[in-house]
Short mmCIF file of C-alpha atoms in Angstrom, two decimals:
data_model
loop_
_atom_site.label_atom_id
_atom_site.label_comp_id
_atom_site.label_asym_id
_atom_site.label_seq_id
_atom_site.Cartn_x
_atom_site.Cartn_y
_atom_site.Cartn_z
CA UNK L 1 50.39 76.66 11.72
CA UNK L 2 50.14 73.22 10.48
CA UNK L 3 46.87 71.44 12.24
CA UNK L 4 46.75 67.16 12.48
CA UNK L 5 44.05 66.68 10.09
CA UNK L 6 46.58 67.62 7.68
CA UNK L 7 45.69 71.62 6.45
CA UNK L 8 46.71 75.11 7.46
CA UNK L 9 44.87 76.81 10.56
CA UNK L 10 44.29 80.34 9.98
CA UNK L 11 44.74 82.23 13.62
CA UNK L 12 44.11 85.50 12.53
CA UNK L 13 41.19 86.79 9.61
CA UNK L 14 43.25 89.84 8.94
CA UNK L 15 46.21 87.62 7.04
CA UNK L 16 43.57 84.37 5.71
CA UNK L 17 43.89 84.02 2.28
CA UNK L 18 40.65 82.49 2.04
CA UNK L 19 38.78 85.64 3.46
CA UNK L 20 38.16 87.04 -0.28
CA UNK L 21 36.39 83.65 -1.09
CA UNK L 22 34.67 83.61 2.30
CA UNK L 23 31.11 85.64 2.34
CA UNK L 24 30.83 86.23 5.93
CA UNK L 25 34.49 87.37 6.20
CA UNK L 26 34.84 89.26 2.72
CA UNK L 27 34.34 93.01 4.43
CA UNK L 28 36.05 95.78 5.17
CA UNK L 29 39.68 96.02 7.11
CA UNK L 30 38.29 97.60 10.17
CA UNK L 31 35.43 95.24 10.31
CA UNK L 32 37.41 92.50 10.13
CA UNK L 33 40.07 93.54 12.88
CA UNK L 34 36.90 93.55 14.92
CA UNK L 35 36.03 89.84 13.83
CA UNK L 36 39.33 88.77 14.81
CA UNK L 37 39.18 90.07 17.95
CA UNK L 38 35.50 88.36 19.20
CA UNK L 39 36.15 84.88 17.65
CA UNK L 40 37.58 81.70 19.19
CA UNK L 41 39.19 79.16 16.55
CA UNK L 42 39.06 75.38 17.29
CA UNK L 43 39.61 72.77 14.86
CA UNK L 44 37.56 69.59 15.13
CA UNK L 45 37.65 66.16 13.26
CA UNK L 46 34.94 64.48 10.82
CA UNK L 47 32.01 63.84 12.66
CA UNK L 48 31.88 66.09 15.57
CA UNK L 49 28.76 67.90 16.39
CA UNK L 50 28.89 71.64 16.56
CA UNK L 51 25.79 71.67 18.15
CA UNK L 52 22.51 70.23 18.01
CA UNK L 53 18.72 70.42 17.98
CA UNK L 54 17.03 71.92 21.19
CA UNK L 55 20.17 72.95 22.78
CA UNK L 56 20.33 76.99 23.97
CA UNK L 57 22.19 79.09 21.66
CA UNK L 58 25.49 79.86 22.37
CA UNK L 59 26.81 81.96 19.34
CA UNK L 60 27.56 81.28 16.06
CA UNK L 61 30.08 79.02 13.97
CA UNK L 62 31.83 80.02 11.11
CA UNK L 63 33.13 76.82 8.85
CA UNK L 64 36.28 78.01 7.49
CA UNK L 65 36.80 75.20 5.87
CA UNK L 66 35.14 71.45 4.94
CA UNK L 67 32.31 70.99 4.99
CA UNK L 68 28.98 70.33 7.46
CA UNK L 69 25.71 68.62 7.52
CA UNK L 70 23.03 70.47 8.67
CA UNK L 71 19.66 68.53 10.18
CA UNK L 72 16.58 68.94 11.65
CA UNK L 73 13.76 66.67 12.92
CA UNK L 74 10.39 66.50 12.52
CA UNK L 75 7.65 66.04 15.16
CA UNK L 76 7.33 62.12 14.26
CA UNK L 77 11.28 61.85 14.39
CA UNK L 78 12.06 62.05 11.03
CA UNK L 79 15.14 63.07 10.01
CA UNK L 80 15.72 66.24 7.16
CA UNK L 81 18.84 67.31 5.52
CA UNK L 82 18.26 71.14 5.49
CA UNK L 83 21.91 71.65 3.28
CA UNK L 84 25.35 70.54 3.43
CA UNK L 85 27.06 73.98 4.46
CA UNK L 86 30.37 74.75 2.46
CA UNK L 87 33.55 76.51 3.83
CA UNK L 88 32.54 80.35 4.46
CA UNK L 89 29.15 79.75 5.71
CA UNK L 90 27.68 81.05 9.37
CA UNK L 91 25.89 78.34 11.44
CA UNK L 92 23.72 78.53 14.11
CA UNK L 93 23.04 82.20 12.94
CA UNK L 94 19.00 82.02 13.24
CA UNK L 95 18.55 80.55 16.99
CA UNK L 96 21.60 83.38 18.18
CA UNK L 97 19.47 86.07 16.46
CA UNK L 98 16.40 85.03 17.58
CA UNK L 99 17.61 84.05 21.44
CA UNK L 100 16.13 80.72 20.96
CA UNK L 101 17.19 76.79 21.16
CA UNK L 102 19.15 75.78 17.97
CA UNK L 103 16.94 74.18 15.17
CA UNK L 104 19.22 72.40 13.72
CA UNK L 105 21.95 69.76 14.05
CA UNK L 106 25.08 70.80 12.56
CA UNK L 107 27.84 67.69 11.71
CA UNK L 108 31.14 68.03 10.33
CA UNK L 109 31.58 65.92 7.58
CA UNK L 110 35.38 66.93 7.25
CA UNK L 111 37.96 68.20 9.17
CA UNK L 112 37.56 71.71 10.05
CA UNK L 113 38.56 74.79 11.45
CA UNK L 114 35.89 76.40 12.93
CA UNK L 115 35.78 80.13 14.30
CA UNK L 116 33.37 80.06 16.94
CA UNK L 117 31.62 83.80 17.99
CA UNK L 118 29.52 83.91 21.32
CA UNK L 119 25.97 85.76 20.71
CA UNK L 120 26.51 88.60 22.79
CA UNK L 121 29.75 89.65 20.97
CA UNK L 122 27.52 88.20 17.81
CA UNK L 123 25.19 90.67 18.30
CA UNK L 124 27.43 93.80 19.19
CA UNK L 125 29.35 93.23 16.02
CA UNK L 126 26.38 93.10 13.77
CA UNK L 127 24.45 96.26 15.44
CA UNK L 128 27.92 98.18 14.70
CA UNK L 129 28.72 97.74 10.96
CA UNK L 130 26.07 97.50 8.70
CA UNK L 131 28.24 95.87 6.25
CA UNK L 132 28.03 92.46 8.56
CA UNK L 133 24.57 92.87 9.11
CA UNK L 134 23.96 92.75 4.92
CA UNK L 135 26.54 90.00 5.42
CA UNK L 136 24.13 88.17 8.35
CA UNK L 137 20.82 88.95 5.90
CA UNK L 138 22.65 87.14 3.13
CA UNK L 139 23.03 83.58 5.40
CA UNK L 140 19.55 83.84 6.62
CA UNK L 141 18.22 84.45 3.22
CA UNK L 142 20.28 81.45 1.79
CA UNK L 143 18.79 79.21 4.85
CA UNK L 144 15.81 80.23 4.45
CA UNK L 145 15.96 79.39 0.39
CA UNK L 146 17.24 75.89 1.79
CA UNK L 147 13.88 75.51 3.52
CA UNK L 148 11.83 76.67 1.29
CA UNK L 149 13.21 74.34 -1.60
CA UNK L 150 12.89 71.56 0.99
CA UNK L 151 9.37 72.30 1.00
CA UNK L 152 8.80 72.85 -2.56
CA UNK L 153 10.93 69.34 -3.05
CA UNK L 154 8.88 67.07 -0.44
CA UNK L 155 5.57 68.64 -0.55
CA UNK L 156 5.64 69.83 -4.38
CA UNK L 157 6.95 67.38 -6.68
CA UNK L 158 4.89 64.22 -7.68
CA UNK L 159 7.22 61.41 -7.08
CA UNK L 160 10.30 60.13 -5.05
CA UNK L 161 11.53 59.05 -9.05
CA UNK L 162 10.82 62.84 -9.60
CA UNK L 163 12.44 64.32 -6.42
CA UNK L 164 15.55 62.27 -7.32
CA UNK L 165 15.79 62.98 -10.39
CA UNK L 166 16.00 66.67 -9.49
CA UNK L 167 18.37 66.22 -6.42
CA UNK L 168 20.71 64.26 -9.04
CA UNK L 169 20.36 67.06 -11.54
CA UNK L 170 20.94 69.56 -9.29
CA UNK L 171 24.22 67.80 -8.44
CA UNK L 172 25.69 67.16 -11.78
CA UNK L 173 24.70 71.03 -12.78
CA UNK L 174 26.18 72.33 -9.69
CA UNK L 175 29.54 69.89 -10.01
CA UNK L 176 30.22 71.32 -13.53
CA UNK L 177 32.59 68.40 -13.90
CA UNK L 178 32.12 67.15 -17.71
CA UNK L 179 33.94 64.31 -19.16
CA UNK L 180 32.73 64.02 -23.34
CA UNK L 181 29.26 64.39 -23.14
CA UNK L 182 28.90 63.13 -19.52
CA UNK L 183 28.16 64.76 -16.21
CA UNK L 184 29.96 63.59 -13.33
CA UNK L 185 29.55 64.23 -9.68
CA UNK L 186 31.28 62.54 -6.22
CA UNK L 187 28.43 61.78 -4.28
CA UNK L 188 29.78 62.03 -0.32
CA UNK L 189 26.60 60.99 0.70
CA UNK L 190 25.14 57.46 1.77
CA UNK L 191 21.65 56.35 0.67
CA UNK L 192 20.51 56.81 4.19
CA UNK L 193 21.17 60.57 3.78
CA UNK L 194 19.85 61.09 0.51
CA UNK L 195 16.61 59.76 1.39
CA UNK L 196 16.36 62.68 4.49
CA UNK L 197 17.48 65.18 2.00
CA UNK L 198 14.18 64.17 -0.07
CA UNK L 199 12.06 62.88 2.61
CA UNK L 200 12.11 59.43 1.62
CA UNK L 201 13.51 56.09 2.69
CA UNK L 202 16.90 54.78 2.49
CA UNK L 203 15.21 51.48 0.63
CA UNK L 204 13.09 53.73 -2.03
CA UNK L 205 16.60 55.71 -2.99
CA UNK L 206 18.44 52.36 -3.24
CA UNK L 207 15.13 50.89 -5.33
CA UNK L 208 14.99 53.63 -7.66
CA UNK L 209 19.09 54.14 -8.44
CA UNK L 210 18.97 50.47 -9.30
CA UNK L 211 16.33 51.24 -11.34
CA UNK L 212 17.67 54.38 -12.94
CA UNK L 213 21.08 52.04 -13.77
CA UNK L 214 19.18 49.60 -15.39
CA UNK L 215 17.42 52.15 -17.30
CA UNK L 216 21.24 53.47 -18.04
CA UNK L 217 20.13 57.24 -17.12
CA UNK L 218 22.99 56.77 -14.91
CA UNK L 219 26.03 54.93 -13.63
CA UNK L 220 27.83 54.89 -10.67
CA UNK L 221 31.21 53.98 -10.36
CA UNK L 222 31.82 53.30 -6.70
CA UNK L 223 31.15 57.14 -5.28
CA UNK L 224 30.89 58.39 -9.08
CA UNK L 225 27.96 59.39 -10.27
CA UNK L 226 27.42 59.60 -14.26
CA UNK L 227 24.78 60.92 -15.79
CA UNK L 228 24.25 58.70 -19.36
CA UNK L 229 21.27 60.31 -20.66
CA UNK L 230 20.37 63.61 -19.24
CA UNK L 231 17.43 64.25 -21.59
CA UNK L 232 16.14 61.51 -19.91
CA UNK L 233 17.00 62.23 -16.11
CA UNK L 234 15.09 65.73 -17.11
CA UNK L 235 11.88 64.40 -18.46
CA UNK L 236 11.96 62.36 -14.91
CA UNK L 237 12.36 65.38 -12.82
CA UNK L 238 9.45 67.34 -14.70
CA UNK L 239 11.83 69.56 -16.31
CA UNK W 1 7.19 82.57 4.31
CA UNK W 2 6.24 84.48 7.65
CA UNK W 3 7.98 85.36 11.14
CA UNK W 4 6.28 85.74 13.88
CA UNK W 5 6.85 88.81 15.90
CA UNK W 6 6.47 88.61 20.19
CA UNK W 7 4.53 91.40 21.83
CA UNK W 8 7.78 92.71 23.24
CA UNK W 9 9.86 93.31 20.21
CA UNK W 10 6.84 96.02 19.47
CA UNK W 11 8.97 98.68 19.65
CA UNK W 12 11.77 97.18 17.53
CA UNK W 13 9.36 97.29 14.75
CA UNK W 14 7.99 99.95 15.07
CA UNK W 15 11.03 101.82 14.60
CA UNK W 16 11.04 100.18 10.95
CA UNK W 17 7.60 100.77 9.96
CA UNK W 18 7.33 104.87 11.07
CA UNK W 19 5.85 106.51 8.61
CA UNK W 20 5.27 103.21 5.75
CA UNK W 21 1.73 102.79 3.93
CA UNK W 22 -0.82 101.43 6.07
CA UNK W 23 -2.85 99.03 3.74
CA UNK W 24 -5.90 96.85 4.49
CA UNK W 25 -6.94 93.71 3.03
CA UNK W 26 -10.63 92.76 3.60
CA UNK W 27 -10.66 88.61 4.11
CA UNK W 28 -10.59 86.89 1.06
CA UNK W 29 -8.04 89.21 -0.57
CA UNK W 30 -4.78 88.23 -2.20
CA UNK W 31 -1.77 90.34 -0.64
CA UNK W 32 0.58 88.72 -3.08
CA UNK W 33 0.99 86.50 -5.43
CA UNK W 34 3.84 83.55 -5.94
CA UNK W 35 6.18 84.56 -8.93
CA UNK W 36 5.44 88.43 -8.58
CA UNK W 37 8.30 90.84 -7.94
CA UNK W 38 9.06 91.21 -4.47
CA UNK W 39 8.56 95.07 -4.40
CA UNK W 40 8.50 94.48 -0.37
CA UNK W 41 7.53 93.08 3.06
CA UNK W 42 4.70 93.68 5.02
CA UNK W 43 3.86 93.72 8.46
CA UNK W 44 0.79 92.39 9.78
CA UNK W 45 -0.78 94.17 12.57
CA UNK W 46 -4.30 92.83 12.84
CA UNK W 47 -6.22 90.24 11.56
CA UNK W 48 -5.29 86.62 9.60
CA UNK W 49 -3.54 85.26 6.76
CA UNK W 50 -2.99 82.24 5.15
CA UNK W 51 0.04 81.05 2.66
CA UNK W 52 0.64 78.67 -0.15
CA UNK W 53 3.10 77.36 -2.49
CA UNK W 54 1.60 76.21 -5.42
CA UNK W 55 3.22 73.42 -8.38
CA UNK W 56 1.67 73.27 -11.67
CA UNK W 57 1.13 69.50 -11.70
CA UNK W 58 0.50 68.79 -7.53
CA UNK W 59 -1.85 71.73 -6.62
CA UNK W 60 -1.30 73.93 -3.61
CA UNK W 61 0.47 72.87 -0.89
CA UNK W 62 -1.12 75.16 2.12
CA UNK W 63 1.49 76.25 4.66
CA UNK W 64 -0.21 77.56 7.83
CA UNK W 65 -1.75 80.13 8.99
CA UNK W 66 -0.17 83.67 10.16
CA UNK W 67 -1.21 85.34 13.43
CA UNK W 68 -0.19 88.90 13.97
CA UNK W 69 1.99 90.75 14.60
CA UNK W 70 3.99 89.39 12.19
CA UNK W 71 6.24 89.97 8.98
CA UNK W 72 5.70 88.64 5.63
CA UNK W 73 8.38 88.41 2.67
CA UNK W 74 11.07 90.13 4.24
CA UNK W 75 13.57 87.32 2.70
CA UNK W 76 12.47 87.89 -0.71
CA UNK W 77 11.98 91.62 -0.76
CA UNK W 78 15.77 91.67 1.21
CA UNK W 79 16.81 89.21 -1.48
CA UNK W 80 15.68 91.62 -4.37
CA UNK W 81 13.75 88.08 -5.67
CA UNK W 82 9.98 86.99 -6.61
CA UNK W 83 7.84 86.06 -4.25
CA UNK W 84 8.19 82.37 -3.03
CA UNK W 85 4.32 82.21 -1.84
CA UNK W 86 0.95 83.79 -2.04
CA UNK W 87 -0.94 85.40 0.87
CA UNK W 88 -4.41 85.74 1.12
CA UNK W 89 -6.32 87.48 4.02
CA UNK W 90 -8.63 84.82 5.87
CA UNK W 91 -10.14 87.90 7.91
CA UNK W 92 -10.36 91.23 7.64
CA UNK W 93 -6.89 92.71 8.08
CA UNK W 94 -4.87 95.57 8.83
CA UNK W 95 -1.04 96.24 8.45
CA UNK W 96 2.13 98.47 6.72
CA UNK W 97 4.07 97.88 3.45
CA UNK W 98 7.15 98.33 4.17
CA UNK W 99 8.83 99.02 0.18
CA UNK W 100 12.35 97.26 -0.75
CA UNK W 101 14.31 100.55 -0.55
CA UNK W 102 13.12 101.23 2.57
CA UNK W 103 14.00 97.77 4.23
CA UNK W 104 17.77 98.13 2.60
CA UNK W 105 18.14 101.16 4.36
CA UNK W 106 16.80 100.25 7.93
CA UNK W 107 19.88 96.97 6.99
CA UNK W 108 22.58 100.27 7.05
CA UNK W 109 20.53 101.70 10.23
CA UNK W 110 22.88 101.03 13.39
CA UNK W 111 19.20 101.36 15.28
CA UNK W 112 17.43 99.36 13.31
CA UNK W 113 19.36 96.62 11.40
CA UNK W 114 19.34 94.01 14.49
CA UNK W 115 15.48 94.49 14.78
CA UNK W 116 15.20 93.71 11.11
CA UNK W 117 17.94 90.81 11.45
CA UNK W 118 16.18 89.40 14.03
CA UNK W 119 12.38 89.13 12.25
CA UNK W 120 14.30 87.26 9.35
CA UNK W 121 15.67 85.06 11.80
CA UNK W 122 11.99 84.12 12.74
CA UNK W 123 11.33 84.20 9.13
CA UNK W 124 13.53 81.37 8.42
CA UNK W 125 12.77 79.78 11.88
CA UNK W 126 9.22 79.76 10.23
CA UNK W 127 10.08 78.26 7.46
CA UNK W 128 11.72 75.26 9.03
CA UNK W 129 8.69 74.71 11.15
CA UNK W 130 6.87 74.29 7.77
CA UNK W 131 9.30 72.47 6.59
CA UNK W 132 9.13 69.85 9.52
CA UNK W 133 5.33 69.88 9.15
CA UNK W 134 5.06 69.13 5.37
CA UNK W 135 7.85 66.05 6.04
CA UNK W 136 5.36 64.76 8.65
CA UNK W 137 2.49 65.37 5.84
CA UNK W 138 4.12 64.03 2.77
CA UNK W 139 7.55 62.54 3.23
CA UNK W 140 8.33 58.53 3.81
CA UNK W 141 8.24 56.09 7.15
CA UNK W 142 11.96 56.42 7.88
CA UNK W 143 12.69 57.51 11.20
CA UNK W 144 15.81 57.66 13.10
CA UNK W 145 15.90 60.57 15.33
CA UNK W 146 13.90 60.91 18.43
CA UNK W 147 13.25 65.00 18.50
CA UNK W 148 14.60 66.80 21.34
CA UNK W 149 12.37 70.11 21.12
#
């Protein structure tokens, strides 16, 4: 079935193509005819909230496509980017566990389908096949990896320059888009958002991408980011 | 990186930790060290420890303190990885080692894989509490979200 937003909605796990590709839903036959029979599929447009911080948890959310920005707050109000979750991941998987408010914000930042799975269903499907439980362990590890490299990024590193320098490279390296001898990546993000993902300001980012232009580390060609000299953009990040 | 463990999920874990190594630290002790081989968790059942992360050029960055009963490195002996902090023993303290193998089996255990699901749920609910803390600590001025919780 064709959805407005302009892609295929999946109704049923069993028959997804994706489902290979999809971590979460990449188990057994049996398993899966279970799946499909405790989730609810909605799709939503760009910029709806899934749910957000402080609100009780009411299952999980599995993004089976697009993408999502995931948040939290600090005690002084300030904003950070815990990950941008990609198609296949679980959300809202630590407050269901754990029976308490969710932590985060989640955001779409596309349009998505989204298979929604209340906890107490959650829970009976996990405690019955282990092979969604090693599933479940996998997303919590990977959130709790985002965390931790948050902490290692804003608490660790020396500089904003430096912490910048490593988000970028971590970009480019992930993107694996190469054009000659340059690294590309399409940055979806504003400066706002960059800064949270660092735990800076949105004026510092803007200050020191100016700075790494004029330096001609990089260029940016309206959402294109190119990486000129990435000797250079590695000596910045401490690498 | 910890999770803390309520009184009332005692008997959850003790299902996991029946017959595992006790092992005590007296305070001062290092139970682990960051970078070592994640051979597996432990559970703290008395007593106090402290953990770090540590950078070559900023120092240690102390994250908190751990009260029992809680778990300790179940995310990177789960994860088969190195350990992602060290934990040292403020006070005398008391607890199990629970061993890699044995936490991938208790993951195949109908009894006791939501127990084990559920302490690395706190684990990474932990983890973004120190995560808000060291952005309060460290990070810039901007702020834009009035926190709900």
């Amino acid at each position: 079935m064709k959805s407005p937003y302009g892609f295929d909605i999946q109704e049923n796990c069993v028959t997804c193509p994706f489902r290979e590709s999809r971590e979460f839903c990449n188990v057994a036959p049996g398993v899966l005819q279970q799946l499909q029979g405790i989730k609810f599929t909605s799709v939503y447009p760009a910029g709806t909230l899934l749910y957000i911080e402080g609100q009780a948890p009411r299952g999980v959310f599995i993004l089976c496509n697009g993408r999502a920005k995931v948040s939290t707050s600090s005690k002084q109000g300030k904003v950070i980017i815990l990950k941008v979750a990609q198609q296949g991941e679980v959300l809202g998987l630590e407050a269901t566990l754990g029976n308490r408010a969710y932590e985060e914000t989640a955001e779409l930042l596309d349009s998505c389908q989204v298979n929604f799975i209340p906890s107490k269903q959650l829970l009976r499907y996990l405690t019955e096949n282990s092979e969604a439980t090693l599933k479940a362990a996998a997303q919590l590890t990977n959130d709790c990896r985002s965390a931790q490299e948050g902490i290692r990024c804003i608490g660790l590193s020396g500089t904003v320059e430096e912490k910048l320098a490593r988000l970028l490279l971590a970009w480019v390296t992930n993107a694996h888009e190469h054009h000659k001898d340059e690294k590309r990546f399409k940055v979806p993000y504003k400066h706002e958002e960059i800064a949270q993902m660092i735990g800076s300001t949105r004026e510092t980012v803007t200050r020191i991408l100016g700075a790494l232009k004029k330096k001609k580390v990089i260029e940016i060609k309206g959402a294109t980011l190119i990486v000129k000299d990435s000797d250079l953009l590695k000596k910045l990040a401490g690498e | 990186m910890v999770a803390q463990e309520s009184t009332d999920k005692k008997g959850g874990w003790n299902q996991v930790v029946t017959a595992q190594e006790q092992v005590f630290f007296p305070s001062g002790s290092v139970l682990f060290k960051e970078g070592e081989k994640a051979a597996g968790a432990y559970l703290i059942v008395t007593g106090e420890v402290t953990t770090s992360m540590e950078a070559p050029t900023k120092g240690t960055l102390s994250l908190g303190t751990v009260q029992p009963p809680a778990y300790i490195a179940l995310v990177d002996s789960l994860a088969g990885d190195r350990y992602s902090c060290t934990t040292r023993a403020v006070r005398d303290t008391k607890g199990f080692f629970i061993p890699r193998e044995v936490l991938v089996d208790c993951m195949a255990d109908h009894e006791k894989n939501l127990t084990l699901l559920q302490a690395l749920a706190n684990e990474v609910s932990a983890s973004y509490h120190e995560l808000r803390t060291v952005r309060d600590k460290f990070g810039g001025r901007s702020v834009t979200r009035k926190r709900i919780s």
